JSON list of C-alpha atoms in Angstrom, two decimals:
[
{"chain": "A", "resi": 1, "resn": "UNK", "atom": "CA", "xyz": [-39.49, 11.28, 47.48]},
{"chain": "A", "resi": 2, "resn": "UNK", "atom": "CA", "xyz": [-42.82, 12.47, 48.36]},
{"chain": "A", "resi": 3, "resn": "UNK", "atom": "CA", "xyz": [-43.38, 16.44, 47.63]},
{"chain": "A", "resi": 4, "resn": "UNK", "atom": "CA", "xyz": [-46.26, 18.97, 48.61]},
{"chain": "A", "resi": 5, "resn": "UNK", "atom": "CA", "xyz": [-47.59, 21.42, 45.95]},
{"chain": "A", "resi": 6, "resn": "UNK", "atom": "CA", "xyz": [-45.78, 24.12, 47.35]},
{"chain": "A", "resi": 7, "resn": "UNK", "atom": "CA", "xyz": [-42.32, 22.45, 47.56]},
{"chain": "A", "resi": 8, "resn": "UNK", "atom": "CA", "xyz": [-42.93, 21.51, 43.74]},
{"chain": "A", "resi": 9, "resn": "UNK", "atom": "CA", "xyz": [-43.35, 25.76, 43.17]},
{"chain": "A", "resi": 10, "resn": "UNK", "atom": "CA", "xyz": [-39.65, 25.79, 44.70]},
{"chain": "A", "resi": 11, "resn": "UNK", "atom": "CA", "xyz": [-38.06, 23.52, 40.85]},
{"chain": "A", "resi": 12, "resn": "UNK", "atom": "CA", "xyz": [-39.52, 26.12, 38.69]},
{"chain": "A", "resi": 13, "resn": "UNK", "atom": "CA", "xyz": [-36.25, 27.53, 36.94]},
{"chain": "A", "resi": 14, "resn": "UNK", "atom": "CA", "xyz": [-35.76, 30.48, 38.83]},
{"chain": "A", "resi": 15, "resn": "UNK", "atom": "CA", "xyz": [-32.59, 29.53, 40.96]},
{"chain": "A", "resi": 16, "resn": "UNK", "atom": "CA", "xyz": [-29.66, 27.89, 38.80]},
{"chain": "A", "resi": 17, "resn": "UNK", "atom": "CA", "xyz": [-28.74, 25.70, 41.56]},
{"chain": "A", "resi": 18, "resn": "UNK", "atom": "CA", "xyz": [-32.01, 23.95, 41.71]},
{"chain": "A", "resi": 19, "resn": "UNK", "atom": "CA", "xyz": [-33.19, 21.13, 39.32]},
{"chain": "A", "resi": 20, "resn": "UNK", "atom": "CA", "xyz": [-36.54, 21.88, 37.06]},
{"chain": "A", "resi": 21, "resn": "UNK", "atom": "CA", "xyz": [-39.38, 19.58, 37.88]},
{"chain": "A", "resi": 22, "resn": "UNK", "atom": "CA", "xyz": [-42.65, 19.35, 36.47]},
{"chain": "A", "resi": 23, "resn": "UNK", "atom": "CA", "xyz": [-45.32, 17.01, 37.56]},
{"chain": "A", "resi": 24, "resn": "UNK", "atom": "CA", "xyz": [-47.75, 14.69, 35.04]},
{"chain": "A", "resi": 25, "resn": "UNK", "atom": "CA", "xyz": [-50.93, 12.93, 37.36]},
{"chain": "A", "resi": 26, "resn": "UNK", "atom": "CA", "xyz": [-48.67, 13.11, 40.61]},
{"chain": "A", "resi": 27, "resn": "UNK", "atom": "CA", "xyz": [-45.47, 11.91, 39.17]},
{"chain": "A", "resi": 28, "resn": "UNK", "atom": "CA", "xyz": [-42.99, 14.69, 39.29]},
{"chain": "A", "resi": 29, "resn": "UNK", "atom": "CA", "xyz": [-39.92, 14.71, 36.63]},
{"chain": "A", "resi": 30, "resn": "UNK", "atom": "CA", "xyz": [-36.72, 16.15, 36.53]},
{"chain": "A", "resi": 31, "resn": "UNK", "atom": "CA", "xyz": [-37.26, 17.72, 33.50]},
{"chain": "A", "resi": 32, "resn": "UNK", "atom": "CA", "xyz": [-33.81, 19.91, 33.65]},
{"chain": "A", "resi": 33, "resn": "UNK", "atom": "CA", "xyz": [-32.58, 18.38, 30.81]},
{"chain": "A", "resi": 34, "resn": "UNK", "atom": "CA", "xyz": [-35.01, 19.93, 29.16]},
{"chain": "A", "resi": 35, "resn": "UNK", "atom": "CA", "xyz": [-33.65, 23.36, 30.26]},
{"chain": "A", "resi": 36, "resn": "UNK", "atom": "CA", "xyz": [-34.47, 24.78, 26.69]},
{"chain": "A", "resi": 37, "resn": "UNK", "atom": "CA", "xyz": [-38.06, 23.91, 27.06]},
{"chain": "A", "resi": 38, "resn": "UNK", "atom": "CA", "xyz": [-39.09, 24.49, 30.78]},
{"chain": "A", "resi": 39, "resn": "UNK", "atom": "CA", "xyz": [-36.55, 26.69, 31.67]},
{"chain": "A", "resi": 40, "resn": "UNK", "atom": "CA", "xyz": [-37.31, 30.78, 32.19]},
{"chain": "A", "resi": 41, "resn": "UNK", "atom": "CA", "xyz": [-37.88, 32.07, 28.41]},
{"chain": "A", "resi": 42, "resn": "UNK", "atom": "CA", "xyz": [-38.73, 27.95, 27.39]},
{"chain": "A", "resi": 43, "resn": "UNK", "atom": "CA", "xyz": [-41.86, 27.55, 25.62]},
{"chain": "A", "resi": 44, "resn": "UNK", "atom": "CA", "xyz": [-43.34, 25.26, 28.68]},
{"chain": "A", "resi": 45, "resn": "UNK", "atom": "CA", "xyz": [-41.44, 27.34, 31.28]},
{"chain": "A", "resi": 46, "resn": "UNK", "atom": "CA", "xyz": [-44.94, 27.89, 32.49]},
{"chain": "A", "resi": 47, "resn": "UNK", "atom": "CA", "xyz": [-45.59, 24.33, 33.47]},
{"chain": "A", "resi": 48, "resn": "UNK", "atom": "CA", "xyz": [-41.88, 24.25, 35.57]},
{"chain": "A", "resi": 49, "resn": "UNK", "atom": "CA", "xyz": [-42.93, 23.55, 39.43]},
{"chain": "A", "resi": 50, "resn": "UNK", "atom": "CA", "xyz": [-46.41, 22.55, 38.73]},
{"chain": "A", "resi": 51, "resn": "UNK", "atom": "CA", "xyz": [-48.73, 19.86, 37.79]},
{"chain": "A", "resi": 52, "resn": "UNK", "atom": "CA", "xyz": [-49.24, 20.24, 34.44]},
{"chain": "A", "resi": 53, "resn": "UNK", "atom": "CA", "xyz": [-51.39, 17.30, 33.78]},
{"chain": "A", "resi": 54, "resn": "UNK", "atom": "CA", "xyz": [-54.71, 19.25, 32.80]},
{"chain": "A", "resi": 55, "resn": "UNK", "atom": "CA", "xyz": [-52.73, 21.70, 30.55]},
{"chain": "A", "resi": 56, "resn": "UNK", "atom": "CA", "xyz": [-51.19, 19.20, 28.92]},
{"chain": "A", "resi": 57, "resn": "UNK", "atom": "CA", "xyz": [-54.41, 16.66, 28.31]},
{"chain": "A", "resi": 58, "resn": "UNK", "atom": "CA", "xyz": [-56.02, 19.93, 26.83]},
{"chain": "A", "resi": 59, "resn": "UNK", "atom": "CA", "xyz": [-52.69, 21.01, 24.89]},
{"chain": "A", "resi": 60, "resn": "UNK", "atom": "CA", "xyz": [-52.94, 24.44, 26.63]},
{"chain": "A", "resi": 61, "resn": "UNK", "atom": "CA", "xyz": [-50.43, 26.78, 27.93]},
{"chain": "A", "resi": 62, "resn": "UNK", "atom": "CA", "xyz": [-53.56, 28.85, 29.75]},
{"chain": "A", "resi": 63, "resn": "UNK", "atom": "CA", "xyz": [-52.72, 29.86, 33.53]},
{"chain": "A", "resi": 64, "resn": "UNK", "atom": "CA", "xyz": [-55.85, 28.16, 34.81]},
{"chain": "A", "resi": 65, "resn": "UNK", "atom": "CA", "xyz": [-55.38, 24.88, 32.96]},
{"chain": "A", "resi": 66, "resn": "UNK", "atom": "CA", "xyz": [-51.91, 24.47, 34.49]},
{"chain": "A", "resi": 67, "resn": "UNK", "atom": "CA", "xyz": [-53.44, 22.21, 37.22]},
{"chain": "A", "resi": 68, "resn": "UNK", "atom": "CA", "xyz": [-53.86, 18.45, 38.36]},
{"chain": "A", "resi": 69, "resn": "UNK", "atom": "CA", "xyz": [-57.49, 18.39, 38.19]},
{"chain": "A", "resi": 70, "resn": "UNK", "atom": "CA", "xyz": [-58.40, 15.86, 35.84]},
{"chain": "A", "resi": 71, "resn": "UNK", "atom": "CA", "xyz": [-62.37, 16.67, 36.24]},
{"chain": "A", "resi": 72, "resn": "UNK", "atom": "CA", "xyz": [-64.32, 17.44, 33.30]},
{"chain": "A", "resi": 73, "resn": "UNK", "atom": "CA", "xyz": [-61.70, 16.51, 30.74]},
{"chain": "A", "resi": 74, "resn": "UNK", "atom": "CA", "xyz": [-63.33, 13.88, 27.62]},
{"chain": "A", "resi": 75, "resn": "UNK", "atom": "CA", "xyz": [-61.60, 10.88, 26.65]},
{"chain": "A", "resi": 76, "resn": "UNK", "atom": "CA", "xyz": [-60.39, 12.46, 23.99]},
{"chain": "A", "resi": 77, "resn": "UNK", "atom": "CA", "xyz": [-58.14, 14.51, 26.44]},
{"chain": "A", "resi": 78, "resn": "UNK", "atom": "CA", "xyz": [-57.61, 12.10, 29.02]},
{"chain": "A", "resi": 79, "resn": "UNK", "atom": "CA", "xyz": [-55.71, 9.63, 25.93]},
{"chain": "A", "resi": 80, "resn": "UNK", "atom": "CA", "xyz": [-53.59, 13.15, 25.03]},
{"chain": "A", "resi": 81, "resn": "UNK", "atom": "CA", "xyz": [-52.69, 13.49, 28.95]},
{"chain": "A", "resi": 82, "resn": "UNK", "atom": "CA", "xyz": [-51.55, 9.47, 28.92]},
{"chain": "A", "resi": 83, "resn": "UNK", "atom": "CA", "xyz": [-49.40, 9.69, 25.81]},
{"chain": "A", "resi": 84, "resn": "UNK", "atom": "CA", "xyz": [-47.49, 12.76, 27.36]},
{"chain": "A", "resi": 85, "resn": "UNK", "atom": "CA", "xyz": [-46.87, 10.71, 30.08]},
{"chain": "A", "resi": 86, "resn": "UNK", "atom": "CA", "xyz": [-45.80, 7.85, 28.23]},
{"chain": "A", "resi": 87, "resn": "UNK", "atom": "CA", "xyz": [-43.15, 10.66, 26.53]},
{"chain": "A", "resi": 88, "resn": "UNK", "atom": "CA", "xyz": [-42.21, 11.89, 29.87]},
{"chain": "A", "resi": 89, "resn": "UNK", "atom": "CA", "xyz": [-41.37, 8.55, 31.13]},
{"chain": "A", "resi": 90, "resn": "UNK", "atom": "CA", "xyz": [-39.07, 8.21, 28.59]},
{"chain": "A", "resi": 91, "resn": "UNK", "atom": "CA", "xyz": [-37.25, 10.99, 28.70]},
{"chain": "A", "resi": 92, "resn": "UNK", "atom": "CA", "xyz": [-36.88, 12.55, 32.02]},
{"chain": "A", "resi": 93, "resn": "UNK", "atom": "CA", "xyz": [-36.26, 10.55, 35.36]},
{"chain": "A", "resi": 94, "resn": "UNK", "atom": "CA", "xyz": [-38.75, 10.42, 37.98]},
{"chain": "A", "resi": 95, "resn": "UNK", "atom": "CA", "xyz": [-38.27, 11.68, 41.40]},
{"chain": "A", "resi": 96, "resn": "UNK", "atom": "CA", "xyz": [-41.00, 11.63, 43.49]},
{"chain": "A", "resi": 97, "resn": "UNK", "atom": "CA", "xyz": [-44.94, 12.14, 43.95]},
{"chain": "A", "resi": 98, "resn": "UNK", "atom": "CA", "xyz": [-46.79, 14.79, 44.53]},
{"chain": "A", "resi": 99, "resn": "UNK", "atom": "CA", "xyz": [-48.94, 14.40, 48.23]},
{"chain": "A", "resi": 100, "resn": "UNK", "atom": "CA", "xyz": [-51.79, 17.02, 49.59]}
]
C-alpha cells in the first residue's frame, strides 16, 4: 500500500477503529500492538501517524524532530535510526510506503 503524509496523520490513535501506524525512512508499521507505547497517553504517542525517522536517529521526542528528513544527521545518528529499524522490523508488520 502506498500512503501520502497526510493519510499517515489519519493512524495516529485518535479513533479506536483505526490501526496505529508510524513510519521509519518511508516504511510505515502497524505499530497497534504497541497500543501502550504509541497510543494517546503512550510515551511515543507523539510519533503515531508520522515519520518518525529523524526523532528517532536523534532519540528525541521534540515536535520538530518528528520528521523524515534525514539531512544533517552524523553517522552517529544515522546507525541509531538503522537499528530502530532493524527493531521495528521485527516487531510490527509492515504495510505500506510513504509517497510525496
Amino acid at each position: 500500500m502506498e500512503i501520502t503524509a497526510q493519510q499517515l496523520s489519519q493512524y495516529n490513535g485518535t479513533d479506536p477503529s483505526k490501526p496505529i501506524y508510524v513510519a521509519v525512512k518511508g516504511r510505515v508499521f502497524d505499530v497497534t500492538t504497541g497500543k501502550s507505547f504509541y497510543g494517546p497517553g503512550g510515551a511515543y504517542a507523539m510519533f503515531a501517524g508520522k515519520d518518525a525517522s529523524r526523532a528517532l536517529a536523534k532519540m528525541s521526542k521534540n515536535e520538530q524532530d518528528i520528521t523524515s528528513s534525514l539531512d544533517g544527521l552524523t553517522e552517529k545518528e544515522i546507525g541509531v535510526l538503522n537499528d530502530w529499524e532493524t527493531k521495528f522490523v521485527a516487531k510490527y508488520p509492515v504495510v505500506g510506503t510513504i509517497v510525496s
